[in-house]
Every structure is written in structure tokens, then in C-alpha cells.
Short mmCIF file of C-alpha atoms in Angstrom, two decimals:
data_model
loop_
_atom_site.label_atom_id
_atom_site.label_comp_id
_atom_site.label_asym_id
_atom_site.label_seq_id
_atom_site.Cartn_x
_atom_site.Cartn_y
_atom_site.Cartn_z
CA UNK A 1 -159.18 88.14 10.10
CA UNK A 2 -158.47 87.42 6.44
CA UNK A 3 -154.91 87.50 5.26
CA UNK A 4 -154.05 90.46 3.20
CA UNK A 5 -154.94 90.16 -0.22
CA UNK A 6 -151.68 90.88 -2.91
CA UNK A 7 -153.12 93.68 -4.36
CA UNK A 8 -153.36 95.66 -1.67
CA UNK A 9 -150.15 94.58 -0.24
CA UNK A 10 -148.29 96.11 -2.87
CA UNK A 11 -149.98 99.48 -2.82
CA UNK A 12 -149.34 99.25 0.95
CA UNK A 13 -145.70 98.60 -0.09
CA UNK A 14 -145.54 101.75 -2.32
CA UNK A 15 -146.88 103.87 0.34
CA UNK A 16 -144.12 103.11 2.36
CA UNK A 17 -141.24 103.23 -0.65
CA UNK A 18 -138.62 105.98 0.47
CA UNK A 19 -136.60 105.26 -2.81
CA UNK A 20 -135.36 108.47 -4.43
CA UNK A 21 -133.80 108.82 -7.59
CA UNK A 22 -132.06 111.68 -9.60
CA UNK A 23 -130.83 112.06 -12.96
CA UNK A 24 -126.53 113.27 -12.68
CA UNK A 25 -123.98 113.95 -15.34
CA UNK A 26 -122.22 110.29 -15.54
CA UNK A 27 -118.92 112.20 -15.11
CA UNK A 28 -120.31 112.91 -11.07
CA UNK A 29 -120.81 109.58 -10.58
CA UNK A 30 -118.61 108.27 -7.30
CA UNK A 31 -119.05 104.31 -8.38
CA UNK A 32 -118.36 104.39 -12.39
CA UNK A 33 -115.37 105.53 -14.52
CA UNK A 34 -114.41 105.17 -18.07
CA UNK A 35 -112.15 102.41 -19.17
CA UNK A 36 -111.20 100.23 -21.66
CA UNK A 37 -113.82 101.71 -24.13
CA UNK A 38 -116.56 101.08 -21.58
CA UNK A 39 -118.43 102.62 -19.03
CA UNK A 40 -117.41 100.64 -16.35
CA UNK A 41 -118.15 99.52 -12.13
CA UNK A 42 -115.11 100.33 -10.00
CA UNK A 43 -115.07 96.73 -8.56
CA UNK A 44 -115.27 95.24 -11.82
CA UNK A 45 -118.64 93.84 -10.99
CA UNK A 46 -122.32 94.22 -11.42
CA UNK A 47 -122.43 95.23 -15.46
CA UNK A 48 -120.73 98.22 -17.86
CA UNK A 49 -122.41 99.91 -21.06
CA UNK A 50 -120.07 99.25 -23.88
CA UNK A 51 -120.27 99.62 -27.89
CA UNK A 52 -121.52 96.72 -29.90
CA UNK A 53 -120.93 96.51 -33.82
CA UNK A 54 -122.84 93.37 -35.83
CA UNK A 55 -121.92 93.26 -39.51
CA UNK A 56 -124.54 90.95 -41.60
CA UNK A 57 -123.51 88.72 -44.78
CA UNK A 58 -125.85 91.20 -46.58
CA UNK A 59 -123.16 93.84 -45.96
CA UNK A 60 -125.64 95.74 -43.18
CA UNK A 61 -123.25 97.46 -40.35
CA UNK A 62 -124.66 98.52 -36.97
CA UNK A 63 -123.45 100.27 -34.32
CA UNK A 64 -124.88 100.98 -30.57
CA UNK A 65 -124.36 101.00 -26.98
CA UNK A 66 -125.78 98.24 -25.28
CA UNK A 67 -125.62 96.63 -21.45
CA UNK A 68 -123.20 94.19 -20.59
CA UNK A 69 -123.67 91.66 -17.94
CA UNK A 70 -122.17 88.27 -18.70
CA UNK A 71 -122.90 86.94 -14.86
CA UNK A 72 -125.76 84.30 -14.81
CA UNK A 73 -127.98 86.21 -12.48
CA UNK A 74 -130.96 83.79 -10.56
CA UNK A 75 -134.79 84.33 -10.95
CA UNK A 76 -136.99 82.47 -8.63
CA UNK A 77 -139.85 81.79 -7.16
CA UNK A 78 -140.21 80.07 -3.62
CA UNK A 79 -143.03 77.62 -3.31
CA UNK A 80 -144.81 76.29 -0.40
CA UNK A 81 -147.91 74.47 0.11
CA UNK A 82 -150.19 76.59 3.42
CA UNK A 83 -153.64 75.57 4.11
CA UNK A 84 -152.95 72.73 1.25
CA UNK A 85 -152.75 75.77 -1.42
CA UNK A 86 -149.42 76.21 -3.35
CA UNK A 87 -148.52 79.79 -2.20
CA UNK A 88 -145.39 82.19 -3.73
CA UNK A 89 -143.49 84.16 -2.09
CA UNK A 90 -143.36 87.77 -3.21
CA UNK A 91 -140.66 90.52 -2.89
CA UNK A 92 -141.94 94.28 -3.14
CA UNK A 93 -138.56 94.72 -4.74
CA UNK A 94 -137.84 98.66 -5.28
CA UNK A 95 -136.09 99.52 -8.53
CA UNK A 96 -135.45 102.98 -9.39
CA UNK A 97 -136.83 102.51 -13.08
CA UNK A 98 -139.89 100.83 -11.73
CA UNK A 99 -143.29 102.29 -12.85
CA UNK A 100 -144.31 102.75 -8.99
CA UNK A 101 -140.88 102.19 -8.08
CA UNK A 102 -142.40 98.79 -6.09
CA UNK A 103 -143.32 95.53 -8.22
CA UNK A 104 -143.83 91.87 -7.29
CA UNK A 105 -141.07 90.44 -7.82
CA UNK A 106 -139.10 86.93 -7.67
CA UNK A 107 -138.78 85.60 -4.07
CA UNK A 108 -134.71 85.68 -5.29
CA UNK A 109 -133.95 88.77 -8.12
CA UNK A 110 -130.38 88.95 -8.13
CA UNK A 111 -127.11 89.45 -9.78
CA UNK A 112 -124.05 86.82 -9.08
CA UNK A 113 -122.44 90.05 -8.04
CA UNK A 114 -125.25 91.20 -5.89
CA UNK A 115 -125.83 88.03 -4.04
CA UNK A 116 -121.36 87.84 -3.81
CA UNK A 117 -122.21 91.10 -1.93
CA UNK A 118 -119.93 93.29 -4.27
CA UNK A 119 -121.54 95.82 -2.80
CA UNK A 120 -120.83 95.03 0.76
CA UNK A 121 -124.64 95.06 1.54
CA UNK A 122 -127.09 93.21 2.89
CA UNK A 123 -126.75 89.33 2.10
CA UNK A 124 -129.79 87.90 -0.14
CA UNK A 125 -132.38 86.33 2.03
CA UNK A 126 -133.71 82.71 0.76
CA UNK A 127 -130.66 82.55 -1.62
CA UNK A 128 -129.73 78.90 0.06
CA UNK A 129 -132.77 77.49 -1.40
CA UNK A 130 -131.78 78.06 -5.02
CA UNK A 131 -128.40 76.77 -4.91
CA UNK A 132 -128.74 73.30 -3.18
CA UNK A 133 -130.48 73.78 0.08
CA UNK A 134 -131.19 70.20 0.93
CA UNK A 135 -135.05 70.67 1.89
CA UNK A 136 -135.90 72.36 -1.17
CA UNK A 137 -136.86 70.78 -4.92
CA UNK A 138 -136.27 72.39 -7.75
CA UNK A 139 -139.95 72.27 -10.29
CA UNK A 140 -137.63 74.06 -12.75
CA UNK A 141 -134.49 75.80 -14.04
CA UNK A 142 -133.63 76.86 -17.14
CA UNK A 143 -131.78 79.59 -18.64
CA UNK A 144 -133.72 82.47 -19.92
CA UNK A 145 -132.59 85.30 -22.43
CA UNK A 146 -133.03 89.34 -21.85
CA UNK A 147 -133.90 91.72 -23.94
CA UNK A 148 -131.90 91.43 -27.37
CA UNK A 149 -131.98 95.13 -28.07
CA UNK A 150 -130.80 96.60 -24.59
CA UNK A 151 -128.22 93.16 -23.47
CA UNK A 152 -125.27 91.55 -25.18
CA UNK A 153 -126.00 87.64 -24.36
CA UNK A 154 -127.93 88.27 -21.57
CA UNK A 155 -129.34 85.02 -19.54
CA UNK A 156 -130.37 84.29 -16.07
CA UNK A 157 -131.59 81.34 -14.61
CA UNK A 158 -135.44 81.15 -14.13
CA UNK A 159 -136.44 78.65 -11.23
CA UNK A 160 -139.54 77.34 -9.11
CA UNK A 161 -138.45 76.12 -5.81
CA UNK A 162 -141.01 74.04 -3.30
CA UNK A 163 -140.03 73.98 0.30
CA UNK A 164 -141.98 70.98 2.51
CA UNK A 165 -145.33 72.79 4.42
CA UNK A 166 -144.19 71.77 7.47
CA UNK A 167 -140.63 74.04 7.08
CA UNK A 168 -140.28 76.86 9.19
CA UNK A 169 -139.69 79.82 7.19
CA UNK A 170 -139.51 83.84 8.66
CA UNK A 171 -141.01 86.38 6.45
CA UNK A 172 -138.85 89.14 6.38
CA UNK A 173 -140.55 92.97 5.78
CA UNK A 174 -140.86 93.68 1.96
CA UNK A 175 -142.13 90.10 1.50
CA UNK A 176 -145.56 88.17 1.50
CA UNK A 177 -147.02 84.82 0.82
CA UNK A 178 -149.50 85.29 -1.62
CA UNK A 179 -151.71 81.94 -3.38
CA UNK A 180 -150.81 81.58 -6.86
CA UNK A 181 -154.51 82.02 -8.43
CA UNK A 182 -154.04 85.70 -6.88
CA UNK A 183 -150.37 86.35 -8.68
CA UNK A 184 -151.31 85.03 -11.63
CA UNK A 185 -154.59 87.43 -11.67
CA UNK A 186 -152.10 90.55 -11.56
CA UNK A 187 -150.58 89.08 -14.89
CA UNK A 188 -153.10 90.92 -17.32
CA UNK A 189 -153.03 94.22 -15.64
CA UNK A 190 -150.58 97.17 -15.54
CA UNK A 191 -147.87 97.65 -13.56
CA UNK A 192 -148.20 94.63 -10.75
CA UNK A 193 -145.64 92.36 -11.89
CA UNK A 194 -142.29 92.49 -12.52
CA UNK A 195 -140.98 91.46 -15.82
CA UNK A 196 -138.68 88.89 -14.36
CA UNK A 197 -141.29 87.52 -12.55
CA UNK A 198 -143.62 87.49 -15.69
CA UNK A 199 -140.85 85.29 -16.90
CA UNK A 200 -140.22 82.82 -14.09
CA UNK A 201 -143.73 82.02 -13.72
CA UNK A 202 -143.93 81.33 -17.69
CA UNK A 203 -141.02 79.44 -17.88
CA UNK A 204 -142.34 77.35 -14.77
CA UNK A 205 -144.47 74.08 -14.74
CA UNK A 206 -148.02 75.66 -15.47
CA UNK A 207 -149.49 72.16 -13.79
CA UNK A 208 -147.53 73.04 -10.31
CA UNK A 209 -148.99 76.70 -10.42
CA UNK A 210 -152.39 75.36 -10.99
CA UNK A 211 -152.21 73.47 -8.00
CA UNK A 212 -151.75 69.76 -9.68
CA UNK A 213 -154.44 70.03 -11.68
CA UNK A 214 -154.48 70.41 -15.50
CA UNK A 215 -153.84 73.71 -16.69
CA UNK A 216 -156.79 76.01 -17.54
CA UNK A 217 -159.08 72.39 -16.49
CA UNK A 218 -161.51 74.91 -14.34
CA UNK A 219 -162.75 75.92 -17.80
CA UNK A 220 -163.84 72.80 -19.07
CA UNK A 221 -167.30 73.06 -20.52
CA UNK A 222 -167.73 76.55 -20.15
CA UNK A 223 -166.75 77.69 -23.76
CA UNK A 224 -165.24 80.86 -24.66
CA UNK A 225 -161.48 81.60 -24.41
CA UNK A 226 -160.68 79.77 -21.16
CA UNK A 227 -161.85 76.31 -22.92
CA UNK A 228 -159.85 77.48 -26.11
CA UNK A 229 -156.91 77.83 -23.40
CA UNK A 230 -157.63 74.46 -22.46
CA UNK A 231 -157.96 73.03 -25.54
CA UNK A 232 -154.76 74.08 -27.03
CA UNK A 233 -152.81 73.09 -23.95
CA UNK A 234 -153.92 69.61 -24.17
CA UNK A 235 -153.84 69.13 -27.92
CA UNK A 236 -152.34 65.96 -29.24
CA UNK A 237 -149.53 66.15 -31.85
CA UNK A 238 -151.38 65.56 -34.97
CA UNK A 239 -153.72 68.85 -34.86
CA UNK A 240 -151.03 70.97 -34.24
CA UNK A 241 -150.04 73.55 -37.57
CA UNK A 242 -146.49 72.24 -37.39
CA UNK A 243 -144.64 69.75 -34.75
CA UNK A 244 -142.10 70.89 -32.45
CA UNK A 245 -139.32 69.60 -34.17
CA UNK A 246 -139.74 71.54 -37.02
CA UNK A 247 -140.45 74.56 -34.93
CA UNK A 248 -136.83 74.23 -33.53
CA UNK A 249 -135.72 73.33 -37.54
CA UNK A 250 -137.35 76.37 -38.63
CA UNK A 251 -135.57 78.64 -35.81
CA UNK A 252 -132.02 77.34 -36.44
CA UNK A 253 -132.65 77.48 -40.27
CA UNK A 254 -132.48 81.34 -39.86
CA UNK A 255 -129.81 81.34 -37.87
CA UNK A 256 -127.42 79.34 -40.77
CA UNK A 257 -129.16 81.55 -42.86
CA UNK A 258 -128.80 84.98 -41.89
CA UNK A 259 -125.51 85.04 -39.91
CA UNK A 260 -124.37 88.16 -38.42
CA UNK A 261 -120.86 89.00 -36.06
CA UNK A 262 -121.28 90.64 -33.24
CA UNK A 263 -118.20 92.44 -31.44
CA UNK A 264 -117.55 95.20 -29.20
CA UNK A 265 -116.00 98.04 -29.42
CA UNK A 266 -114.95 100.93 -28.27
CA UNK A 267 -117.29 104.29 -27.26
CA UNK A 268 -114.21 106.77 -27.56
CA UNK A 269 -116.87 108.17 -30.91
CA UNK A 270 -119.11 109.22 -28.59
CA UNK A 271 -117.01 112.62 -27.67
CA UNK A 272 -119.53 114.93 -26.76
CA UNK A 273 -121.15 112.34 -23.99
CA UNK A 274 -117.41 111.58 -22.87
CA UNK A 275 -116.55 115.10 -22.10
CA UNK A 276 -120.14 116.00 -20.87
CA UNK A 277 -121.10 118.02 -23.58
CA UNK A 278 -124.08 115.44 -24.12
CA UNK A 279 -125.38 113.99 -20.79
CA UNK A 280 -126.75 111.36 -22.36
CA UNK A 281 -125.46 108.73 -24.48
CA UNK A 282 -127.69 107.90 -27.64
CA UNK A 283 -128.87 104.06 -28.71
CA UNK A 284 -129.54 104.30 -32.33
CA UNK A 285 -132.62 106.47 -34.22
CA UNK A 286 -133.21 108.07 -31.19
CA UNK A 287 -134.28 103.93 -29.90
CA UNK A 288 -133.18 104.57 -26.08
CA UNK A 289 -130.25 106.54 -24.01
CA UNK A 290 -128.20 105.44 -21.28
CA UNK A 291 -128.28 107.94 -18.48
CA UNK A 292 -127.29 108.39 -14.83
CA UNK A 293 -128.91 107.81 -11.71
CA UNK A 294 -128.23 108.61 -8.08
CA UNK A 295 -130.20 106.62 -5.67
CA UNK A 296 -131.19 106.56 -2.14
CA UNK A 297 -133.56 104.00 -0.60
CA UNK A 298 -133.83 102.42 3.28
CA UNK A 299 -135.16 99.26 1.46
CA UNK A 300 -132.19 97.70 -0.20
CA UNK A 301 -128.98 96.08 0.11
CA UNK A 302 -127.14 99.67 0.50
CA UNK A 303 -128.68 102.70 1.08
CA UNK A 304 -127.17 104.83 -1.17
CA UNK A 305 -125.73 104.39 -4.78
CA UNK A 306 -125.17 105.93 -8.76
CA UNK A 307 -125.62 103.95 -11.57
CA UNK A 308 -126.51 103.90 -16.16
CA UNK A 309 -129.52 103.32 -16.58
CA UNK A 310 -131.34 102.68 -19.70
CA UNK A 311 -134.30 104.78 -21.13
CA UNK A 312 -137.25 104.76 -23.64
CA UNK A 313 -139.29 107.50 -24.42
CA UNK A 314 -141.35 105.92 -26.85
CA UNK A 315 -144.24 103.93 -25.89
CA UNK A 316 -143.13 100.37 -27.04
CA UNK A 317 -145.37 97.35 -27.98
CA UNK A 318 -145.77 93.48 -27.98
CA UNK A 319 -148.80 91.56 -29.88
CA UNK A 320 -149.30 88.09 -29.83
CA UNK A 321 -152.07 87.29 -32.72
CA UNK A 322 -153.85 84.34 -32.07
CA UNK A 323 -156.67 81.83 -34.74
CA UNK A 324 -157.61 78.35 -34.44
CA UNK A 325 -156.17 76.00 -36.99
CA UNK A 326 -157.15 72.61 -37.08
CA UNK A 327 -159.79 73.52 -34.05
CA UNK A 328 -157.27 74.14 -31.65
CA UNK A 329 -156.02 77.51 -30.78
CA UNK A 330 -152.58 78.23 -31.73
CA UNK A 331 -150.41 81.70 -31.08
CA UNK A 332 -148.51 83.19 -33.99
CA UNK A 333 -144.55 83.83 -33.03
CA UNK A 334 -142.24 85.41 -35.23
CA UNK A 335 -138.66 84.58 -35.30
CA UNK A 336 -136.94 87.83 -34.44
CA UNK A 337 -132.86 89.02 -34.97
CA UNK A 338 -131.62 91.19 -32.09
CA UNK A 339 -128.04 92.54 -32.11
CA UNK A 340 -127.83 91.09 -28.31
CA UNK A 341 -129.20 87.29 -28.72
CA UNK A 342 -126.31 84.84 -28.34
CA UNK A 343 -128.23 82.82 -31.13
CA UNK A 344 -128.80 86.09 -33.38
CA UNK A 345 -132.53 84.78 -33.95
CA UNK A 346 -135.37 83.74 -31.17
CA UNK A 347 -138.89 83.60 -31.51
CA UNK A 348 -140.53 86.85 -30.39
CA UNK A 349 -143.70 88.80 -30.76
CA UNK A 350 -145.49 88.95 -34.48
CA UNK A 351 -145.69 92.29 -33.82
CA UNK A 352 -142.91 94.21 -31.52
CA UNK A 353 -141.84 97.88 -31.56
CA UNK A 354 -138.77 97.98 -29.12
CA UNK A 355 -138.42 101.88 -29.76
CA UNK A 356 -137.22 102.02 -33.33
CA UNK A 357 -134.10 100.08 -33.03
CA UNK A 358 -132.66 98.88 -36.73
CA UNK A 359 -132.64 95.08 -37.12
CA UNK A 360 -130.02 93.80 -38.24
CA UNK A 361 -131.44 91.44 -40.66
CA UNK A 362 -133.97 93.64 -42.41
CA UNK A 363 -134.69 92.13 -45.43
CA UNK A 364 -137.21 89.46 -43.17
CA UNK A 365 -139.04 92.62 -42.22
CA UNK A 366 -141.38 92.57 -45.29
CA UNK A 367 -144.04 90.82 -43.59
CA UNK A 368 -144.98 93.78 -41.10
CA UNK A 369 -147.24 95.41 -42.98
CA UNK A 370 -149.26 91.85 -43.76
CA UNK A 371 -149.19 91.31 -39.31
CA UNK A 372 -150.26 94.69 -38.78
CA UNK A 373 -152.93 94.74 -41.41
CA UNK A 374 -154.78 91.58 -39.41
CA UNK A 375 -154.16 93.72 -36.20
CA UNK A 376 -156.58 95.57 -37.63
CA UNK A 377 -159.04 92.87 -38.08
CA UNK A 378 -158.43 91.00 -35.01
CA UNK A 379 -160.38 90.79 -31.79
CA UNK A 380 -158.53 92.07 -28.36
CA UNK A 381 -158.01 89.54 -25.62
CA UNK A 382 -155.90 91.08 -23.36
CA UNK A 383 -153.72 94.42 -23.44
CA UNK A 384 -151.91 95.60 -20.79
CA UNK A 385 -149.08 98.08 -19.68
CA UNK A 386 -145.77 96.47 -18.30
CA UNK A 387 -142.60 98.60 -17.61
CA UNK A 388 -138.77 96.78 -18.21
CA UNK A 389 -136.80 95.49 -15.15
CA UNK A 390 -136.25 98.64 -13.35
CA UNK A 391 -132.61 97.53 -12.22
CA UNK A 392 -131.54 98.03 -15.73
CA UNK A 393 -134.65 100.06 -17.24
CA UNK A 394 -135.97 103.68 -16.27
CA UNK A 395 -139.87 104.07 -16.87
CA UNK A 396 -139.38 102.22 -19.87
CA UNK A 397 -142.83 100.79 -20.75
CA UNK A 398 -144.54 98.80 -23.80
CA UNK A 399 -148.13 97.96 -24.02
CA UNK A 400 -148.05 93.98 -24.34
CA UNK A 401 -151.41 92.85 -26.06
CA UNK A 402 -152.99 89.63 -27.75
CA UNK A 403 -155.81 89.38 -30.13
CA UNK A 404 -158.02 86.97 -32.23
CA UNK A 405 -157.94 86.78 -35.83
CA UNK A 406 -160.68 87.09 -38.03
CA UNK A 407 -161.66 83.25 -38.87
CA UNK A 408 -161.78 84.36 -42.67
CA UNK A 409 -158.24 85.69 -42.62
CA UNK A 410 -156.00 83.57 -44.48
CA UNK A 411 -153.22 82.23 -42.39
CA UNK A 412 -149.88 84.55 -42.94
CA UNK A 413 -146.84 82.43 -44.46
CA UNK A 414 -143.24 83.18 -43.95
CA UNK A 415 -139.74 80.93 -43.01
CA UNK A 416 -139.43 83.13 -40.31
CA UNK A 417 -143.67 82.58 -39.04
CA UNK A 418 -144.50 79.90 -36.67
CA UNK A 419 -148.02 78.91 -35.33
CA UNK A 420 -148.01 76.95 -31.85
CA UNK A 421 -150.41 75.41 -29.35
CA UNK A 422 -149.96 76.33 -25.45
CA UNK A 423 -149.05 72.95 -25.09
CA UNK A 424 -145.84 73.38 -27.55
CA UNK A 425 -144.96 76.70 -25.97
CA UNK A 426 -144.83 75.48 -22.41
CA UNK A 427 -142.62 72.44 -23.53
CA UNK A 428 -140.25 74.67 -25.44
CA UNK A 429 -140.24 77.55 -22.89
CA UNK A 430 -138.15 74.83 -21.04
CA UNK A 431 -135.45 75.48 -23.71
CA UNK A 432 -132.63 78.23 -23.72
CA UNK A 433 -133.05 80.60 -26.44
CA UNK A 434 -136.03 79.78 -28.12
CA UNK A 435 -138.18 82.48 -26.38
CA UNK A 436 -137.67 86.19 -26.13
CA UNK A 437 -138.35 88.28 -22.46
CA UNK A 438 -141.25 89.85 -24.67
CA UNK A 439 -142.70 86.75 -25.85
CA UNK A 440 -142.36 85.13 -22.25
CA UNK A 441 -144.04 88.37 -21.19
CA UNK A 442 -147.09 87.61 -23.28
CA UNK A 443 -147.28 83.67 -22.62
CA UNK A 444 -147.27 85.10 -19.21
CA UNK A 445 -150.46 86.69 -19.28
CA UNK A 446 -152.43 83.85 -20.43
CA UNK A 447 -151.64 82.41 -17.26
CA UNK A 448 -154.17 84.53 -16.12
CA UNK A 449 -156.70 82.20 -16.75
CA UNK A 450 -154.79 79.18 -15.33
#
């Protein structure tokens, strides 16, 4: 009998979810309090909403709520060769602002504080592999930024584990060995994996996930985008639009140039959300709220808890444009300032809409109307819905999409404008803080063709 394809695994998964979630006034909640400004965990733990003012050289002053989770959390993938085919193991992880409440997600998706057990749960199964388990080797590990306009300095560490074939290794309910050509098929469609998986697998080593082979190699000779894949993976140095050094150079230029402070403070100015007049508590323009959440579910580490969550009403979006320059395909990034990045600037999207959220560095917004003008023009490749973590995000979705320029387009030119061949991206996505979770999102679907 054939093994159980991934696909139907997780709707199989679903079908079984018992998860059950409710919308309280934060003021009911059994697990949070109000402290110190912030809306806070009782054991200190986990993360707390809390006010965040950034104040530009340009004299630009904003002011929102945003999450605030300092604790390096670890994303990862195990690895293991069956049959001689690199397989992944998935977790049907349950999150209570899931779109279908179960995603694939990392073999490993936790907080420091969740795998500590703050919650005096269940322990993390396969943790011992990603922090020194002597049978396992470590493909990669780098630290990975969350969303800018939700986080305050968000990272987690992204990693690819391999474990020898030969290892025992029980496969506990909720979890499934699935080939990588089948995971990486669920990248370009809606709703199948996780957005910290997206991000693992992008930030991995694309030859490993293809099996040892070169990366998008099964479309040599065949022409269309696949070859163009293929092409711009493998492109030498001199017919790329810029070299990687002066992608970097171009990055931290912004950053000296545009400087903004970013501090916290206080929410005592929200009133009517402190004394429950307001249920929810407003990001800005109407961007997002932070609201509360009972939960019940048989599937994870405790059965039974409250939490903020945050939420988006609005439809979001992502676009990666892509043209050839030089013959090679290159993708267009745009060096983005989010009140949450560490580094104030990393390169994003050319095109994002996170909701309506200010940026704090507006004056580099004139080029919108130029990006969204060859959106017009351009070609779809791929499009497809994706909904935020759902530890952290309720139902919050954006439709992530790339597209071909028109060849007669002239190529858009701006400091904060890069153009960059898969090769460069999978190089840099090694880096901290170079790529957003929306851009990684993107990259991610390319893999699709791996």
C-alpha cells in the first residue's frame, strides 16, 4: 500500500482538530494581567503586548502596540534520508489563528519558554536534535527576523537537521514523514504551509532539499520559467545587475541614512481598552487589533489556555516583480523600514500592504506608484493565499504573489531598489537581517519548482 500522500494527511489532520477558540474581554483572562505598562504572562514568560514609540531624524513620531518576545525561539526541520529520498518531518501543528486551524509545520516550532515547559505541559518531542544531539548535523542555522510591523526585534533560529537513515526514530500522532518534492509542491498553494516553515525551508540549503542535485537542474533544457529558475541560480558574478557586496552596502546605507529610535512605552493612553470599555486594543489606522482568546484543544502541550492575539481584517499583500537583466532572471526587493526590525531597514517585498500600517520613514515611499504601475503590466507567476503564524496571528491572511515584467519596461531606479539572482538570494538568506518573513515567504514559493 502506498504511503499517505501530504496532502491528504493534513486534511485528515483537520478532520480530527478538536481546537476551539473564543474571543473574551482581556480583563477575564485567568493567565494575563496588566503591569508595568504592558499586557503581560503571569510567569513572566512566553511574550506581552506593550507600546512602541520610533521618532525619525525627519521629526516623524509613531506610536503603536506591538508583540514582544525577546526569547530566540527554534524553527526546524528534521531530515532523514528513507528509501535513499531526503524526507521532512512534518507537524500538523494546531494554532488557534490558523486558516484551518492545522498547517504543516516545522518538525520543532517552539518558544524558549515553551520548550522550558513554562507551561508545565507536554515536553517538545525531537527538541534534542536541535540543540546538540550527537547523531544529528546541522545543514543550517541562522537567525531569522519576524514580522517588523506586528514584533519588536523579533528572531528565531531557522535550522535543517539530518539524522543518519539507519536511526531509529518513533513518529509520534500529529506527525508524518513526507519527501521533500511533495512539501515543497504545497509552497504555491493556499493555506498548506505554515509561515515558519515557508521560512525554514527558504533559509535552508536549496541543494540538500533537492536531493544533492543542483537546484531547479530537472529543468534543464526544457525552457520556460523552471530553466529561468535555473539559470539565475547558477549565474556567475559578472551578469548579475549588482554584486552582493553592494547589495549589503546599499542596505546598511539606509540604515546610516534614515535612523529612527525605537522605545517602549507605556499603554496607560489606551483607557477605554484598560477598563473594558473597548475590547479591543487598536494598532494604528485601523492596521490590526490585539484581542483575546480562550482556547481548548486535546492536541497540544496543555489543554486549555487564554491568550492576545493579533488581528487583520484587511486582506494584506506581498509581490515579488521579477525581468531578466543581463539574460538572467533577477527578483526586484525593496529595502523596507518597519518600526519592529532591530536594523530599522531589511529588504522586503517591492510591493507589500501589511494592513495600512504608517512607515516610519515615508519620504522613500515615492516609488509605489512607479512598482504598482508595472504590476499592471506584468505577467503572474504564482499567487497564493498564506495566513500569519497562528500562535501570534488570528486569520490574518495576505495574498503573496510574483510576476514578470514586461521586457520593454524600463528597469525602476531607487537607493532603496535592489535586483538579485536566486543564486544571491540563497547566499544572503544565510544572513541575519537582510530578509523580511514576507520576502522569505515569497523566495519560498519558488522552491516549488526545485
Amino acid at each position: 500500500m502506498p504511503p499517505e500522500s501530504l496532502l491528504s494527511w493534513l486534511d485528515h489532520r483537520r478532520r480530527l482538530c478538536d481546537m476551539d477558540v473564543e474571543e473574551i474581554p482581556w480583563r477575564q483572562s485567568r493567565e494575563w494581567h496588566y503591569s508595568g505598562g504592558a499586557l503581560q504572562h503571569h510567569s513572566g514568560g512566553f511574550f506581552s503586548i506593550v507600546g512602541v514609540q520610533a521618532e525619525t531624524g525627519s521629526g516623524v513620531t509613531l506610536r503603536q502596540p506591538l508583540i514582544n518576545q525577546p526569547e530566540i525561539g527554534i524553527l526546524g526541520f528534521l531530515l532523514q534520508r528513507r528509501g535513499g529520498v531526503p524526507h521532512l518531518l512534518i507537524q500538523a501543528k494546531p494554532e488557534p489563528g490558523n486558516i484551518g486551524l492545522c498547517q504543516a509545520a516545522p518538525s520543532v516550532q517552539a518558544t524558549r519558554s515553551n520548550y522550558q515547559r513554562l507551561h508545565h505541559g507536554k515536553a517538545t518531542p525531537f527538541l534534542d536534535f536541535f540543540t546538540g544531539h550527537a547523531a544529528a548535523l546541522v545543514h543550517a542555522d541562522s537567525l531569522q527576523s519576524e514580522q517588523g510591523t506586528r514584533f519588536l526585534g523579533k528572531y528565531n533560529r531557522n535550522m535543517t537537521v539530518e539524522v543518519p537513515p539507519e536511526l531509529p526514530l518513533d513518529t509520534p500522532e500529529g506527525y508524518h514523514w513526507a519527501p521533500v518534492p511533495e512539501v515543497c509542491a504545497l509552497l504555491g498553494t493556499d493555506f498548506q504551509i505554515n509561515t515558519d516553515a515557508r521560512s525554514v525551508l527558504a533559509s535552508s540549503d536549496w541543494s540538500l532539499l533537492a536531493g544533492g542535485s543542483v537546484p531547479f537542474g530537472r529543468w534543464h533544457g526544457q525552457g520556460g520559467i523552471g530553466e529561468s529558475l535555473l539559470g539565475s541560480h547558477a549565474a556567475p558574478a559578472g551578469q548579475a545587475h549588482s554584486s552582493e557586496l553592494t547589495i549589503l552596502a546599499a542596505l546598511e546605507q539606509l540604515r546610516q541614512a534614515y535612523p529612527f529610535q525605537v522605545r517602549t512605552v507605556s499603554l496607560d493612553r489606551e483607557l477605554d481598552w484598560l477598563e473594558g470599555r473597548q475590547p479591543r486594543l487598536l494598532g494604528p489606522a485601523g492596521s490590526f487589533d490585539v484581542r483575546q482568546v480562550a482556547v481548548r484543544s486535546s492536541e497540544r502541550e496543555v489543554q486549555s489556555w487564554d491568550q492576545p492575539i493579533v488581528a487583520q481584517e484587511r486582506q494584506g499583500t506581498a509581490v515579488l516583480l521579477g525581468r531578466h537583466v543581463n539574460g538572467v532572471l533577477h527578483l526586484l526587493f525593496r529595502c523596507r523600514a518597519e518600526i519592529g526590525f532591530r536594523e530599522g531597514f531589511q529588504y522586503g517585498p517591492a510591493l507589500q500592504d501589511a494592513g495600512g500600517a504608517p512607515s516610519p520613514v515615508p519620504e522613500l515611499d515615492a516609488e509605489e506608484l512607479v512598482l504598482r504601475e508595472l504590476l499592471g503590466r506584468a505577467t503572474p507567476l504564482l499567487s497564493s493565499l498564506h495566513s500569519d503564524e497562528g500562535g501570534r496571528f488570528y486569520r490574518s491572511v495576505a495574498r503573496y504573489s510574483i510576476a514578470l515584467m514586461a521586457e520593454d519596461d524600463a528597469l525602476p531606479s531607487s537607493p532603496s531598489l535592489r535586483w538579485m539572482t536566486l543564486g544571491q538570494i540563497e547566499r544572503l538568506l544565510k544572513r541575519q537581517g537582510v530578509f523580511s518573513n514576507e520576502a522569505r515567504s515569497l523566495i519560498s514559493m519558488l522552491l516549488a519548482y526545485l
